[in-house]
PDB file of C-alpha atoms in Angstrom:
ATOM      1  CA  MET E   1       4.815  37.173  -1.382  1.00 73.00           C
ATOM      2  CA  ASN E   2       5.799  37.757   2.241  1.00 81.00           C
ATOM      3  CA  ARG E   3       7.086  35.147   4.688  1.00 86.00           C
ATOM      4  CA  ALA E   4       3.674  34.430   6.201  1.00 88.00           C
ATOM      5  CA  GLU E   5       2.155  33.804   2.769  1.00 86.00           C
ATOM      6  CA  LYS E   6       5.073  31.550   1.828  1.00 86.00           C
ATOM      7  CA  ALA E   7       4.726  29.570   5.054  1.00 88.00           C
ATOM      8  CA  GLU E   8       0.984  29.227   4.469  1.00 88.00           C
ATOM      9  CA  LEU E   9       1.577  27.966   0.899  1.00 87.00           C
ATOM     10  CA  ILE E  10       4.151  25.443   2.127  1.00 87.00           C
ATOM     11  CA  GLN E  11       1.725  24.188   4.787  1.00 89.00           C
ATOM     12  CA  SER E  12      -1.153  23.869   2.322  1.00 89.00           C
ATOM     13  CA  LEU E  13       1.018  21.963  -0.177  1.00 88.00           C
ATOM     14  CA  ALA E  14       2.371  19.724   2.598  1.00 87.00           C
ATOM     15  CA  ALA E  15      -1.235  18.931   3.581  1.00 87.00           C
ATOM     16  CA  VAL E  16      -2.004  18.065  -0.045  1.00 86.00           C
ATOM     17  CA  PHE E  17       1.050  15.805  -0.252  1.00 86.00           C
ATOM     18  CA  ALA E  18      -0.027  14.048   2.942  1.00 84.00           C
ATOM     19  CA  ASP E  19      -3.575  13.395   1.654  1.00 84.00           C
ATOM     20  CA  THR E  20      -3.079  12.470  -2.003  1.00 87.00           C
ATOM     21  CA  SER E  21      -1.653   9.367  -3.633  1.00 85.00           C
ATOM     22  CA  PHE E  22      -0.486  10.848  -6.950  1.00 90.00           C
ATOM     23  CA  VAL E  23       1.220  14.085  -7.968  1.00 92.00           C
ATOM     24  CA  LEU E  24       1.998  14.995 -11.568  1.00 93.00           C
ATOM     25  CA  VAL E  25       4.642  17.533 -12.559  1.00 93.00           C
ATOM     26  CA  GLY E  26       4.159  19.350 -15.850  1.00 92.00           C
ATOM     27  CA  GLN E  27       6.015  22.105 -17.602  1.00 91.00           C
ATOM     28  CA  ASN E  28       3.776  24.887 -18.828  1.00 85.00           C
ATOM     29  CA  ASN E  29       6.343  26.934 -20.712  1.00 84.00           C
ATOM     30  CA  GLY E  30       4.628  29.315 -23.114  1.00 85.00           C
ATOM     31  CA  LEU E  31       1.025  28.351 -22.416  1.00 87.00           C
ATOM     32  CA  THR E  32      -1.460  31.141 -22.963  1.00 90.00           C
ATOM     33  CA  VAL E  33      -3.874  32.169 -20.238  1.00 92.00           C
ATOM     34  CA  ALA E  34      -6.711  30.606 -22.247  1.00 92.00           C
ATOM     35  CA  ALA E  35      -4.821  27.288 -22.509  1.00 92.00           C
ATOM     36  CA  VAL E  36      -4.044  27.230 -18.771  1.00 92.00           C
ATOM     37  CA  SER E  37      -7.692  28.038 -18.016  1.00 93.00           C
ATOM     38  CA  ASP E  38      -8.761  25.182 -20.297  1.00 93.00           C
ATOM     39  CA  LEU E  39      -6.356  22.797 -18.543  1.00 93.00           C
ATOM     40  CA  ARG E  40      -7.593  23.885 -15.113  1.00 93.00           C
ATOM     41  CA  ARG E  41     -11.212  23.348 -16.225  1.00 95.00           C
ATOM     42  CA  ARG E  42     -10.394  19.874 -17.566  1.00 93.00           C
ATOM     43  CA  MET E  43      -8.605  18.965 -14.336  1.00 93.00           C
ATOM     44  CA  ARG E  44     -11.502  20.238 -12.233  1.00 93.00           C
ATOM     45  CA  THR E  45     -13.951  18.197 -14.341  1.00 92.00           C
ATOM     46  CA  ALA E  46     -11.801  15.104 -13.711  1.00 88.00           C
ATOM     47  CA  GLY E  47     -11.819  15.815  -9.960  1.00 88.00           C
ATOM     48  CA  ALA E  48      -8.217  16.987  -9.927  1.00 90.00           C
ATOM     49  CA  THR E  49      -6.419  20.163  -8.916  1.00 90.00           C
ATOM     50  CA  TYR E  50      -3.876  21.993 -11.066  1.00 92.00           C
ATOM     51  CA  LYS E  51      -1.628  24.563  -9.436  1.00 90.00           C
ATOM     52  CA  VAL E  52       1.371  26.574 -10.494  1.00 90.00           C
ATOM     53  CA  ALA E  53       3.634  26.909  -7.471  1.00 83.00           C
ATOM     54  CA  LYS E  54       7.068  28.328  -6.881  1.00 88.00           C
ATOM     55  CA  ASN E  55       9.523  25.459  -7.285  1.00 89.00           C
ATOM     56  CA  ARG E  56      11.485  26.260  -4.133  1.00 91.00           C
ATOM     57  CA  LEU E  57       8.341  26.393  -2.000  1.00 89.00           C
ATOM     58  CA  ALA E  58       6.908  23.207  -3.528  1.00 90.00           C
ATOM     59  CA  THR E  59      10.225  21.430  -2.950  1.00 88.00           C
ATOM     60  CA  ARG E  60      10.199  22.528   0.703  1.00 90.00           C
ATOM     61  CA  ALA E  61       6.655  21.211   1.062  1.00 89.00           C
ATOM     62  CA  MET E  62       7.765  17.856  -0.417  1.00 89.00           C
ATOM     63  CA  ASP E  63      10.603  17.408   2.081  1.00 86.00           C
ATOM     64  CA  GLY E  64       9.895  14.480   4.348  1.00 82.00           C
ATOM     65  CA  THR E  65       6.913  13.260   2.302  1.00 85.00           C
ATOM     66  CA  LYS E  66       6.589  10.280  -0.020  1.00 88.00           C
ATOM     67  CA  PHE E  67       6.806  12.696  -2.968  1.00 88.00           C
ATOM     68  CA  GLN E  68      10.301  14.046  -2.361  1.00 86.00           C
ATOM     69  CA  GLY E  69      11.497  11.877  -5.280  1.00 87.00           C
ATOM     70  CA  ILE E  70       9.968  14.330  -7.756  1.00 89.00           C
ATOM     71  CA  ALA E  71      11.771  17.348  -6.294  1.00 89.00           C
ATOM     72  CA  PRO E  72      14.467  17.224  -9.030  1.00 90.00           C
ATOM     73  CA  LEU E  73      11.722  17.768 -11.632  1.00 90.00           C
ATOM     74  CA  MET E  74      10.895  21.143 -10.103  1.00 90.00           C
ATOM     75  CA  ARG E  75      12.990  23.299 -12.445  1.00 89.00           C
ATOM     76  CA  GLY E  76      11.731  25.984 -14.780  1.00 86.00           C
ATOM     77  CA  PRO E  77       8.061  26.901 -15.218  1.00 87.00           C
ATOM     78  CA  THR E  78       6.382  23.895 -13.620  1.00 89.00           C
ATOM     79  CA  ALA E  79       2.947  23.107 -12.306  1.00 91.00           C
ATOM     80  CA  LEU E  80       1.557  20.372 -10.088  1.00 93.00           C
ATOM     81  CA  ALA E  81      -1.621  18.361 -10.509  1.00 93.00           C
ATOM     82  CA  TRP E  82      -3.104  15.933  -8.005  1.00 91.00           C
ATOM     83  CA  SER E  83      -6.230  13.978  -7.219  1.00 86.00           C
ATOM     84  CA  THR E  84      -7.437  11.013  -5.212  1.00 82.00           C
ATOM     85  CA  ASP E  85      -7.846   9.170  -8.548  1.00 83.00           C
ATOM     86  CA  PRO E  86      -4.372   8.983 -10.102  1.00 86.00           C
ATOM     87  CA  VAL E  87      -5.676   7.738 -13.447  1.00 88.00           C
ATOM     88  CA  ALA E  88      -7.955  10.777 -13.877  1.00 87.00           C
ATOM     89  CA  VAL E  89      -5.043  13.208 -13.450  1.00 90.00           C
ATOM     90  CA  ALA E  90      -2.790  11.238 -15.786  1.00 92.00           C
ATOM     91  CA  LYS E  91      -5.476  10.882 -18.488  1.00 92.00           C
ATOM     92  CA  THR E  92      -6.366  14.557 -18.365  1.00 92.00           C
ATOM     93  CA  ALA E  93      -2.733  15.661 -18.564  1.00 93.00           C
ATOM     94  CA  VAL E  94      -1.831  13.228 -21.352  1.00 93.00           C
ATOM     95  CA  ASP E  95      -4.912  14.195 -23.377  1.00 93.00           C
ATOM     96  CA  PHE E  96      -4.134  17.900 -22.957  1.00 94.00           C
ATOM     97  CA  ALA E  97      -0.464  17.366 -23.896  1.00 92.00           C
ATOM     98  CA  LYS E  98      -1.606  15.683 -27.135  1.00 92.00           C
ATOM     99  CA  ILE E  99      -3.478  18.806 -28.269  1.00 91.00           C
ATOM    100  CA  ASN E 100      -1.063  21.390 -26.853  1.00 90.00           C
ATOM    101  CA  GLU E 101       2.637  20.758 -27.463  1.00 89.00           C
ATOM    102  CA  LYS E 102       3.654  23.547 -25.052  1.00 90.00           C
ATOM    103  CA  PHE E 103       2.450  21.485 -22.093  1.00 91.00           C
ATOM    104  CA  VAL E 104       5.059  18.841 -21.314  1.00 92.00           C
ATOM    105  CA  ILE E 105       4.675  16.099 -18.733  1.00 93.00           C
ATOM    106  CA  LEU E 106       7.909  15.854 -16.769  1.00 92.00           C
ATOM    107  CA  GLY E 107       6.871  12.954 -14.545  1.00 92.00           C
ATOM    108  CA  GLY E 108       5.066  12.246 -11.359  1.00 91.00           C
ATOM    109  CA  ALA E 109       4.922  10.141  -8.233  1.00 89.00           C
ATOM    110  CA  LEU E 110       2.463   7.438  -7.322  1.00 88.00           C
ATOM    111  CA  GLY E 111       3.080   7.195  -3.608  1.00 83.00           C
ATOM    112  CA  ALA E 112       6.811   6.740  -3.123  1.00 83.00           C
ATOM    113  CA  GLN E 113       7.222   5.418  -6.698  1.00 86.00           C
ATOM    114  CA  THR E 114       8.616   8.078  -9.031  1.00 89.00           C
ATOM    115  CA  LEU E 115       7.300   7.931 -12.592  1.00 88.00           C
ATOM    116  CA  ASN E 116       8.931   9.235 -15.743  1.00 90.00           C
ATOM    117  CA  PRO E 117       6.749  10.653 -18.553  1.00 91.00           C
ATOM    118  CA  ASP E 118       6.298   7.156 -20.040  1.00 91.00           C
ATOM    119  CA  GLY E 119       5.129   5.870 -16.654  1.00 90.00           C
ATOM    120  CA  VAL E 120       2.545   8.653 -16.479  1.00 90.00           C
ATOM    121  CA  LYS E 121       1.372   7.780 -20.007  1.00 91.00           C
ATOM    122  CA  ALA E 122       1.090   4.104 -19.015  1.00 89.00           C
ATOM    123  CA  LEU E 123      -0.950   5.134 -15.969  1.00 87.00           C
ATOM    124  CA  ALA E 124      -3.227   7.175 -18.238  1.00 88.00           C
ATOM    125  CA  GLU E 125      -3.988   4.068 -20.305  1.00 87.00           C
ATOM    126  CA  LEU E 126      -5.424   2.232 -17.299  1.00 82.00           C
ATOM    127  CA  PRO E 127      -9.178   2.204 -16.807  1.00 77.00           C
ATOM    128  CA  SER E 128     -10.556   4.907 -14.526  1.00 72.00           C
ATOM    129  CA  LEU E 129     -11.478   4.252 -10.908  1.00 71.00           C
ATOM    130  CA  GLU E 130     -15.193   4.199 -11.784  1.00 76.00           C
ATOM    131  CA  THR E 131     -14.594   1.675 -14.584  1.00 79.00           C
ATOM    132  CA  LEU E 132     -12.532  -0.523 -12.274  1.00 75.00           C
ATOM    133  CA  ARG E 133     -15.276  -0.399  -9.642  1.00 79.00           C
ATOM    134  CA  ALA E 134     -17.883  -1.427 -12.219  1.00 82.00           C
ATOM    135  CA  GLN E 135     -15.686  -4.294 -13.442  1.00 78.00           C
ATOM    136  CA  LEU E 136     -15.060  -5.461  -9.897  1.00 78.00           C
ATOM    137  CA  LEU E 137     -18.757  -5.361  -9.103  1.00 79.00           C
ATOM    138  CA  GLY E 138     -19.441  -7.381 -12.249  1.00 77.00           C
ATOM    139  CA  LEU E 139     -16.850  -9.962 -11.212  1.00 72.00           C
ATOM    140  CA  ILE E 140     -18.379 -10.223  -7.766  1.00 77.00           C
ATOM    141  CA  GLN E 141     -21.921 -10.569  -9.111  1.00 72.00           C
ATOM    142  CA  THR E 142     -21.058 -13.162 -11.769  1.00 70.00           C
ATOM    143  CA  PRO E 143     -20.125 -15.953  -9.341  1.00 70.00           C
ATOM    144  CA  ALA E 144     -23.228 -15.214  -7.264  1.00 65.00           C
ATOM    145  CA  THR E 145     -25.522 -15.688 -10.265  1.00 67.00           C
ATOM    146  CA  ARG E 146     -23.640 -18.826 -11.260  1.00 66.00           C
ATOM    147  CA  ILE E 147     -23.951 -20.207  -7.731  1.00 64.00           C
ATOM    148  CA  ALA E 148     -27.672 -19.454  -7.741  1.00 65.00           C
ATOM    149  CA  GLY E 149     -28.028 -21.232 -11.090  1.00 65.00           C
ATOM    150  CA  VAL E 150     -26.061 -24.262  -9.882  1.00 59.00           C
ATOM    151  CA  LEU E 151     -28.064 -24.466  -6.673  1.00 61.00           C
ATOM    152  CA  GLN E 152     -31.323 -24.045  -8.549  1.00 64.00           C
ATOM    153  CA  ALA E 153     -30.520 -26.642 -11.244  1.00 63.00           C
ATOM    154  CA  PRO E 154     -30.499 -29.785  -9.021  1.00 64.00           C
ATOM    155  CA  GLY E 155     -33.787 -28.751  -7.440  1.00 62.00           C
ATOM    156  CA  SER E 156     -35.484 -28.324 -10.800  1.00 66.00           C
ATOM    157  CA  GLN E 157     -33.971 -31.601 -12.043  1.00 67.00           C
ATOM    158  CA  LEU E 158     -35.276 -33.411  -8.955  1.00 61.00           C
ATOM    159  CA  ALA E 159     -38.699 -31.870  -9.488  1.00 69.00           C
ATOM    160  CA  ARG E 160     -38.719 -33.147 -13.079  1.00 72.00           C
ATOM    161  CA  VAL E 161     -37.651 -36.638 -11.952  1.00 70.00           C
ATOM    162  CA  PHE E 162     -40.370 -36.765  -9.265  1.00 69.00           C
ATOM    163  CA  SER E 163     -42.917 -35.489 -11.765  1.00 77.00           C
ATOM    164  CA  ALA E 164     -41.904 -38.202 -14.231  1.00 76.00           C
ATOM    165  CA  PHE E 165     -42.193 -40.884 -11.528  1.00 72.00           C
ATOM    166  CA  ALA E 166     -45.604 -39.526 -10.503  1.00 77.00           C
ATOM    167  CA  LYS E 167     -46.826 -39.604 -14.109  1.00 81.00           C
ATOM    168  CA  LYS E 168     -45.418 -43.114 -14.548  1.00 77.00           C
ATOM    169  CA  ASP E 169     -47.094 -44.339 -11.348  1.00 75.00           C
ATOM    170  CA  ALA E 170     -50.374 -42.732 -12.403  1.00 76.00           C
ATOM    171  CA  ALA E 171     -50.154 -44.360 -15.821  1.00 76.00           C
ATOM    172  CA  GLU E 172     -49.312 -47.793 -14.316  1.00 72.00           C
ATOM    173  CA  GLY E 173     -52.008 -47.454 -11.659  1.00 65.00           C
ATOM    174  CA  GLY E 174     -54.573 -46.566 -14.322  1.00 58.00           C
ATOM    175  CA  ALA E 175     -53.479 -49.535 -16.493  1.00 55.00           C
ATOM    176  CA  GLU E 176     -53.670 -52.031 -13.587  1.00 55.00           C
ATOM    177  CA  ALA E 177     -57.170 -50.886 -12.631  1.00 52.00           C
ATOM    178  CA  ALA E 178     -58.440 -51.548 -16.154  1.00 52.00           C
TER     179      ALA E 178
END
């Protein structure tokens, strides 16, 4: 890799670090090509990116960003994974680590907050962004339907009361005429 290619890689990683909210660091020591391809496919399916980068270049790209706290993790054969949905990356990595013991999660960073492997596993247990959106929408819709029911109930009760009075008046009027 010549200097221009290295500078281009540093710039592209710096752009990634500026745009994303979560970066995971994993150690891929001894993974076969098939296993790495499987991990990349899983990450892509989850909307994430998985990249093996030279540690020194990745560390340079992290300098001055909110992710510089994970620079000490960049030792040995490491790889980075990132996405706009932090839970998707964490879930994919944790699930892959369960079936392949050669992939080890070293940690990650959620914004400026550095996470150890247990923090990444805790993040993986959270519901996905799509699930959270659906739950939030359900919470928003529930009060609206309750409000509609509450507003509708007094009207229907008043209608029943007026109907009862009308029937009573009709019955009394019919009895007085007889």
